[in-house]
CSV table of C-alpha atoms in Angstrom, one decimal:
chain,number,residue,atom,x,y,z
F,4,MET,CA,-104.5,23.8,145.5
F,5,GLU,CA,-104.7,21.3,142.6
F,6,PRO,CA,-108.1,21.5,140.9
F,7,GLU,CA,-110.5,18.7,141.4
F,8,PHE,CA,-111.6,16.3,138.7
F,9,GLN,CA,-115.0,14.7,139.2
F,10,ILE,CA,-115.7,11.4,137.5
F,11,ILE,CA,-119.2,10.1,137.1
F,12,GLY,CA,-119.4,6.3,136.6
F,13,HIS,CA,-117.1,3.6,138.0
F,14,GLY,CA,-117.3,0.8,135.5
F,15,LEU,CA,-114.2,-0.2,133.6
F,16,ALA,CA,-113.6,3.1,132.0
F,17,GLY,CA,-114.3,5.4,134.9
F,18,ALA,CA,-112.4,3.2,137.4
F,19,ILE,CA,-109.2,3.2,135.2
F,20,LEU,CA,-109.5,6.9,134.6
F,21,ALA,CA,-109.9,7.7,138.3
F,22,GLU,CA,-106.9,5.5,139.2
F,23,THR,CA,-104.7,7.1,136.5
F,24,PHE,CA,-105.5,10.6,137.6
F,25,SER,CA,-105.2,9.8,141.3
F,26,ARG,CA,-101.8,8.1,140.8
F,27,SER,CA,-100.5,11.2,139.1
F,28,GLY,CA,-101.3,13.4,142.1
F,29,CYS,CA,-104.6,14.9,140.8
F,30,ARG,CA,-107.5,15.5,143.2
F,31,VAL,CA,-110.3,13.3,142.1
F,32,ARG,CA,-113.8,12.6,143.3
F,33,VAL,CA,-115.6,9.5,141.9
F,34,TRP,CA,-119.3,8.5,142.1
F,35,ASP,CA,-121.4,5.7,140.8
F,36,ASP,CA,-125.0,5.2,141.8
F,37,GLY,CA,-124.8,1.4,141.4
F,38,GLY,CA,-127.1,1.0,138.4
F,39,PRO,CA,-126.7,-1.7,135.8
F,40,ALA,CA,-123.4,-1.6,134.0
F,41,SER,CA,-121.9,-3.7,131.2
F,42,SER,CA,-118.7,-4.0,133.3
F,43,ASP,CA,-120.6,-6.0,135.8
F,44,VAL,CA,-120.9,-8.9,133.4
F,45,ALA,CA,-118.2,-8.2,130.8
F,46,ALA,CA,-115.6,-10.9,130.1
F,47,GLY,CA,-112.7,-8.5,130.3
F,48,LEU,CA,-111.1,-10.1,127.2
F,49,PHE,CA,-108.4,-8.4,125.2
F,50,THR,CA,-106.8,-9.4,121.9
F,51,PRO,CA,-104.3,-7.6,119.6
F,52,LEU,CA,-106.1,-8.6,116.5
F,53,THR,CA,-109.7,-8.1,115.5
F,54,GLY,CA,-112.3,-9.1,112.9
F,55,MET,CA,-112.6,-12.0,110.5
F,56,ARG,CA,-109.3,-11.1,108.9
F,57,LEU,CA,-107.4,-10.7,112.2
F,58,ALA,CA,-106.3,-7.2,111.5
F,59,PRO,CA,-104.4,-5.2,114.2
F,60,SER,CA,-106.7,-3.3,116.5
F,61,TRP,CA,-106.7,0.5,116.1
F,62,GLY,CA,-104.0,2.1,118.1
F,63,LEU,CA,-102.4,-1.2,119.0
F,64,ASP,CA,-98.8,-0.1,119.1
F,65,ASP,CA,-99.6,2.4,121.8
F,66,ALA,CA,-102.5,0.6,123.6
F,67,LEU,CA,-100.9,-2.8,124.1
F,68,PRO,CA,-97.8,-1.7,126.1
F,69,ALA,CA,-99.9,0.8,128.1
F,70,MET,CA,-102.4,-1.9,129.0
F,71,SER,CA,-99.7,-4.4,130.2
F,72,THR,CA,-98.0,-1.8,132.3
F,73,PHE,CA,-101.2,-0.5,133.9
F,74,TYR,CA,-102.6,-3.9,134.9
F,75,THR,CA,-99.3,-5.4,136.2
F,76,SER,CA,-98.8,-2.3,138.3
F,77,LEU,CA,-102.4,-2.4,139.5
F,78,GLU,CA,-102.0,-6.0,140.7
F,79,LEU,CA,-99.1,-4.8,142.9
F,80,ALA,CA,-101.1,-1.9,144.3
F,81,LEU,CA,-104.2,-4.0,145.1
F,82,GLY,CA,-102.3,-7.2,146.1
F,83,ASN,CA,-104.6,-9.3,143.9
F,84,ARG,CA,-104.1,-11.2,140.7
F,85,LEU,CA,-106.1,-9.5,137.9
F,86,PHE,CA,-104.2,-9.9,134.7
F,87,HIS,CA,-104.4,-13.2,132.9
F,88,PRO,CA,-102.5,-13.4,129.6
F,89,LEU,CA,-103.7,-16.3,127.5
F,90,PRO,CA,-103.5,-17.3,123.9
F,91,THR,CA,-106.7,-17.5,121.9
F,92,TYR,CA,-107.5,-20.4,119.6
F,93,ARG,CA,-109.4,-18.9,116.6
F,94,ILE,CA,-111.4,-21.8,115.1
F,95,PHE,CA,-112.0,-21.6,111.3
F,96,ARG,CA,-115.8,-21.8,110.7
F,97,SER,CA,-115.7,-22.9,107.1
F,98,GLU,CA,-113.4,-24.5,104.5
F,99,ALA,CA,-113.4,-21.2,102.5
F,100,GLN,CA,-112.2,-19.3,105.6
F,101,ALA,CA,-109.4,-21.8,106.2
F,102,GLN,CA,-108.3,-21.7,102.5
F,103,GLU,CA,-108.4,-17.9,102.5
F,104,TRP,CA,-106.2,-17.8,105.6
F,105,ASN,CA,-103.7,-20.3,104.1
F,106,THR,CA,-103.1,-17.9,101.1
F,107,ARG,CA,-102.0,-15.1,103.5
F,108,THR,CA,-98.8,-14.3,105.3
F,109,ALA,CA,-99.5,-14.8,109.0
F,110,PRO,CA,-99.5,-11.4,110.8
F,111,GLU,CA,-97.6,-10.8,114.1
F,112,PHE,CA,-99.1,-12.6,117.1
F,113,VAL,CA,-100.4,-15.5,115.0
F,114,ARG,CA,-99.1,-19.1,114.8
F,115,THR,CA,-100.4,-22.4,113.7
F,116,ALA,CA,-102.4,-24.5,116.1
F,117,ASP,CA,-103.1,-28.2,116.3
F,118,VAL,CA,-106.5,-28.7,117.8
F,119,SER,CA,-107.0,-32.3,116.6
F,120,ASP,CA,-106.7,-33.8,120.2
F,121,LEU,CA,-109.1,-31.3,121.8
F,122,PRO,CA,-112.7,-32.3,122.5
F,123,ILE,CA,-114.1,-29.7,120.1
F,124,ASN,CA,-115.5,-29.6,116.6
F,125,ALA,CA,-113.0,-27.9,114.4
F,126,PRO,CA,-113.0,-29.7,111.0
F,127,TRP,CA,-111.2,-26.9,109.2
F,128,GLY,CA,-108.5,-26.3,111.9
F,129,ALA,CA,-107.5,-23.2,113.8
F,130,VAL,CA,-104.8,-20.6,114.4
F,131,CYS,CA,-103.4,-19.5,117.8
F,132,ILE,CA,-103.3,-15.7,118.6
F,133,ASP,CA,-100.8,-14.7,121.2
F,134,GLY,CA,-100.8,-11.4,123.1
F,135,GLY,CA,-104.3,-11.6,124.4
F,136,GLY,CA,-106.0,-12.8,127.6
F,137,TRP,CA,-108.4,-11.4,130.2
F,138,VAL,CA,-108.7,-9.1,133.2
F,139,ASP,CA,-110.7,-10.0,136.3
F,140,LEU,CA,-113.0,-7.0,136.2
F,141,ALA,CA,-115.1,-7.9,139.2
F,142,ASN,CA,-112.1,-8.0,141.5
F,143,MET,CA,-110.5,-5.0,139.9
F,144,LEU,CA,-113.6,-2.8,140.3
F,145,ASP,CA,-114.1,-3.9,143.9
F,146,GLY,CA,-110.5,-3.2,144.7
F,147,LEU,CA,-110.5,0.2,143.0
F,148,GLN,CA,-113.7,1.3,144.7
F,149,GLN,CA,-112.2,0.5,148.1
F,150,ARG,CA,-109.0,2.3,147.1
F,151,ARG,CA,-111.1,5.4,146.2
F,152,ARG,CA,-112.9,5.2,149.6
F,153,ASP,CA,-109.6,4.7,151.5
F,154,LYS,CA,-108.2,7.8,149.8
F,155,ASN,CA,-111.4,9.8,150.5
F,156,GLU,CA,-112.0,10.1,146.8
F,157,TRP,CA,-115.5,8.6,146.7
F,158,GLY,CA,-118.7,10.6,147.1
F,159,PRO,CA,-121.7,12.1,145.3
F,160,PRO,CA,-121.1,14.9,142.7
F,161,ARG,CA,-120.7,18.4,144.0
F,162,SER,CA,-120.2,21.8,142.5
F,163,GLY,CA,-116.9,23.5,142.0
F,164,ALA,CA,-115.0,20.7,140.2
F,165,ALA,CA,-112.6,21.9,137.5
F,166,LEU,CA,-113.9,19.2,135.1
F,167,THR,CA,-116.6,16.6,135.3
F,168,VAL,CA,-115.8,13.5,133.3
F,169,TRP,CA,-118.8,11.3,132.4
F,170,ALA,CA,-118.0,7.6,132.1
F,171,GLU,CA,-121.5,6.2,132.4
F,172,GLY,CA,-121.4,3.6,129.6
F,173,ALA,CA,-124.7,2.9,127.8
F,174,ARG,CA,-126.5,5.7,129.7
F,175,ALA,CA,-124.8,8.2,127.4
F,176,ALA,CA,-127.2,7.3,124.6
F,177,VAL,CA,-130.1,8.8,126.5
F,178,SER,CA,-128.2,11.6,128.2
F,179,PRO,CA,-129.3,15.1,127.1
F,180,LEU,CA,-125.6,16.1,127.3
F,181,TRP,CA,-124.1,13.2,125.3
F,182,ARG,CA,-126.7,11.6,123.1
F,183,ASP,CA,-125.6,13.7,120.1
F,184,ALA,CA,-122.3,11.8,120.1
F,185,GLY,CA,-123.9,9.0,118.2
F,186,TRP,CA,-124.6,5.7,119.8
F,187,ARG,CA,-125.8,2.2,118.8
F,188,ASN,CA,-125.7,0.3,122.0
F,189,ALA,CA,-125.7,-3.5,121.9
F,190,HIS,CA,-127.3,-5.9,124.4
F,191,GLY,CA,-125.2,-9.0,125.1
F,192,ASP,CA,-126.1,-12.3,126.8
F,193,VAL,CA,-123.4,-14.3,128.6
F,194,LEU,CA,-123.5,-17.8,130.2
F,195,ILE,CA,-121.4,-19.2,132.9
F,196,VAL,CA,-121.0,-22.9,132.1
F,197,ARG,CA,-119.2,-25.9,133.7
F,198,VAL,CA,-117.3,-28.1,131.2
F,199,PRO,CA,-115.2,-30.8,132.9
F,200,GLY,CA,-112.4,-32.0,130.8
F,201,LEU,CA,-111.9,-29.0,128.6
F,202,ALA,CA,-108.4,-27.6,128.6
F,203,THR,CA,-108.1,-24.2,130.3
F,204,HIS,CA,-104.9,-23.0,128.8
F,205,GLN,CA,-106.5,-20.8,126.1
F,206,VAL,CA,-109.6,-18.9,125.2
F,207,TYR,CA,-111.7,-20.5,122.4
F,208,SER,CA,-113.1,-18.3,119.7
F,209,PHE,CA,-115.6,-20.0,117.4
F,210,GLY,CA,-118.1,-17.3,116.5
F,211,LYS,CA,-118.7,-17.0,120.2
F,212,PHE,CA,-116.1,-17.3,122.9
F,213,LEU,CA,-115.3,-19.7,125.8
F,214,GLN,CA,-113.1,-18.1,128.5
F,215,PRO,CA,-111.7,-20.3,131.3
F,216,ILE,CA,-112.3,-18.7,134.7
F,217,GLY,CA,-111.3,-21.5,137.1
F,218,ASP,CA,-112.7,-24.8,138.6
F,219,ASP,CA,-113.9,-26.1,135.2
F,220,LEU,CA,-116.0,-23.0,134.7
F,221,PHE,CA,-116.1,-21.0,131.5
F,222,ARG,CA,-117.7,-17.7,130.5
F,223,CYS,CA,-119.5,-18.2,127.1
F,224,GLY,CA,-120.6,-15.2,125.0
F,225,ALA,CA,-121.7,-13.1,123.7
F,226,THR,CA,-124.8,-12.3,121.7
F,227,TYR,CA,-125.3,-8.9,120.0
F,228,THR,CA,-128.8,-7.5,119.9
F,229,TRP,CA,-128.7,-3.9,118.6
F,230,ASP,CA,-130.8,-1.1,120.0
F,231,HIS,CA,-132.2,-3.3,122.8
F,232,THR,CA,-132.4,-1.0,125.9
F,233,CYS,CA,-133.2,-3.5,128.7
F,234,SER,CA,-130.2,-5.0,130.4
F,235,GLU,CA,-132.0,-8.1,131.6
F,236,PRO,CA,-131.0,-11.6,130.2
F,237,ARG,CA,-132.9,-12.7,127.2
F,238,GLU,CA,-134.2,-16.3,126.8
F,239,GLU,CA,-133.4,-16.0,123.1
F,240,GLY,CA,-129.8,-15.2,124.0
F,241,ARG,CA,-129.5,-18.3,126.2
F,242,ILE,CA,-131.0,-20.5,123.4
F,243,GLU,CA,-128.5,-19.0,120.9
F,244,LEU,CA,-125.5,-19.6,123.1
F,245,GLU,CA,-126.5,-23.1,124.1
F,246,ARG,CA,-127.0,-24.0,120.5
F,247,GLU,CA,-123.5,-22.7,119.6
F,248,LEU,CA,-122.0,-24.6,122.5
F,249,ARG,CA,-123.6,-27.9,121.5
F,250,GLY,CA,-122.2,-27.4,118.0
F,251,PHE,CA,-118.7,-26.7,119.2
F,252,LEU,CA,-118.1,-29.0,122.1
F,253,LYS,CA,-117.8,-32.7,122.1
F,254,LEU,CA,-118.2,-32.7,125.9
F,255,PRO,CA,-121.4,-32.2,128.0
F,256,PHE,CA,-121.8,-28.8,129.7
F,257,GLU,CA,-123.9,-27.4,132.5
F,258,VAL,CA,-125.3,-23.9,132.6
F,259,ILE,CA,-124.6,-22.3,135.9
F,260,ASP,CA,-125.7,-18.7,135.3
F,261,HIS,CA,-127.1,-16.4,132.7
F,262,GLN,CA,-126.1,-12.7,132.7
F,263,ALA,CA,-126.5,-9.8,130.4
F,264,GLY,CA,-125.6,-6.1,129.9
F,265,ILE,CA,-125.7,-3.2,127.5
F,266,ARG,CA,-122.4,-2.3,125.7
F,267,PRO,CA,-121.8,1.4,125.1
F,268,VAL,CA,-121.1,1.3,121.3
F,269,ALA,CA,-120.3,4.5,119.5
F,270,VAL,CA,-121.4,4.8,115.9
F,271,ALA,CA,-117.8,5.7,115.0
F,272,ARG,CA,-116.6,2.4,116.6
F,273,VAL,CA,-113.8,3.9,118.5
F,274,PRO,CA,-114.0,5.5,122.0
F,275,ILE,CA,-115.0,9.1,122.5
F,276,VAL,CA,-112.9,11.3,124.8
F,277,GLY,CA,-112.8,15.0,125.5
F,278,PRO,CA,-115.0,18.1,126.2
F,279,HIS,CA,-118.5,18.8,125.1
F,280,PRO,CA,-118.4,21.4,122.3
F,281,ASP,CA,-121.1,23.5,124.1
F,282,ASP,CA,-119.6,23.2,127.6
F,283,ASP,CA,-115.9,22.7,128.1
F,284,HIS,CA,-116.4,21.9,131.8
F,285,GLN,CA,-118.2,18.7,130.8
F,286,TRP,CA,-116.1,15.8,129.4
F,287,ILE,CA,-116.7,12.3,128.3
F,288,PHE,CA,-114.7,9.1,128.5
F,289,ASN,CA,-116.8,6.4,126.9
F,290,GLY,CA,-117.7,4.3,123.9
F,291,PHE,CA,-115.2,1.5,124.6
F,292,ALA,CA,-117.7,-1.3,123.6
F,293,SER,CA,-115.9,-4.7,124.0
F,294,LYS,CA,-112.4,-3.2,123.9
F,295,GLY,CA,-112.2,-1.3,127.2
F,296,VAL,CA,-109.6,-3.5,128.7
F,297,LEU,CA,-107.2,-2.7,125.8
F,298,TYR,CA,-108.0,0.9,125.2
F,299,ALA,CA,-108.9,2.5,128.6
F,300,PRO,CA,-105.4,2.5,130.2
F,301,TRP,CA,-103.9,4.1,127.1
F,302,LEU,CA,-106.6,6.7,126.6
F,303,ALA,CA,-106.8,7.6,130.3
F,304,ALA,CA,-103.0,8.4,130.2
F,305,ARG,CA,-103.5,10.4,127.0
F,306,LEU,CA,-106.4,12.4,128.6
F,307,LEU,CA,-104.2,13.1,131.6
F,308,ASP,CA,-101.4,14.3,129.2
F,309,TYR,CA,-104.0,16.6,127.5
F,310,VAL,CA,-105.2,18.1,130.7
F,311,ARG,CA,-101.8,18.7,132.1
F,312,GLU,CA,-99.6,19.4,129.1
F,313,GLY,CA,-102.0,20.1,126.2
F,314,ARG,CA,-100.9,17.1,124.3
F,315,ALA,CA,-103.5,16.3,121.6
F,316,LEU,CA,-105.7,13.3,122.0
F,317,PRO,CA,-106.0,10.9,119.0
F,318,ALA,CA,-108.1,12.7,116.4
F,319,GLU,CA,-110.5,9.8,116.0
F,320,THR,CA,-111.6,10.1,119.7
F,321,TRP,CA,-111.9,13.8,120.0
F,322,ALA,CA,-115.4,14.5,121.4
F,323,PRO,CA,-116.1,18.0,119.9
F,324,ARG,CA,-115.3,16.7,116.4
F,325,ARG,CA,-117.3,13.5,116.9
F,326,ILE,CA,-120.4,15.4,118.2
F,327,GLU,CA,-120.4,18.0,115.5
F,328,ARG,CA,-120.0,15.4,112.8
F,329,ASN,CA,-122.8,13.4,114.2
F,330,ARG,CA,-125.1,16.4,114.4
F,331,ALA,CA,-124.4,17.2,110.8
F,332,ARG,CA,-125.1,13.6,109.8
F,333,VAL,CA,-128.4,13.6,111.6
F,334,ALA,CA,-129.4,17.0,110.2
F,335,THR,CA,-128.6,15.8,106.6
F,336,ALA,CA,-130.7,12.6,107.2
F,337,GLN,CA,-133.6,14.7,108.5
F,338,ASN,CA,-133.4,17.1,105.5
F,339,LYS,CA,-133.5,14.2,103.1
F,340,ALA,CA,-136.5,12.7,104.9
F,341,SER,CA,-138.3,16.0,104.8
F,342,CYS,CA,-137.6,16.4,101.1
F,343,ARG,CA,-139.0,12.9,100.4
F,344,SER,CA,-142.1,13.6,102.4
F,345,ASP,CA,-142.7,16.8,100.4
């Protein structure tokens, strides 16, 4: 009989991993206790470029086609629209930023954008980034949980699994098993706002983001508050987002909801995948931060390839290497602090 793979956590990462393994014919068992998860409030955005300089995301050439294939096939399997490709209008936030951009050769996915007729404040212009969009995570997670239940693949953990894969998001930072991987989780506030009259054919990026979700509603986010462990919405976060919206929009808006979550951010800033160096029956699939939509399908497939064929995972993600490096870094810092105190 095919060995069983037990997956703990059914947020974005765990759900995609379970679906990938199940589709391939693996025996899987999935469990989530229903606690707070960043996937419950995440925007589900993806973009091929990142940072102020719009550099290609790490692993993009492999991750982008894997992502598109996975979500389009999942839509067919669930009978529900989940995948929403949309361009992003990246608004320049200063004259210097616009001038610096104009000296560069535009990378792939980027084209000029005329935003002069839009009801937004963009005095220095913008560029349009193609190849991005968003995934409806709420519908995806509901559909995949039902799929696991229908296939008798849902239930509490039990002994005897060949591997247990932990995909618990921000909880890893306080887990005795995984805290040595190195975490700096980030609290994020998000608003749901109604903005009648604002075009819904693109995502707006202006230091924060505005993501159209239908019926004149937009998701606005997100704040970053480091090392804040409570997942409840923060009033300071709401104030910050409303201030940014008032500066960006020329239209009135109405706040419909205020949500928040804790992003699982690895110190190394790329996901962590693979076995624990002290227990090769315990594995991790985590640390996707705000890029889980892009990276999870690709890395889930790579993890399956490793388990079945021994094909190496990307070195940057390999859990034993990451944990040992972080342990060494912490030990060095502790030794230096001890020397200073002496």
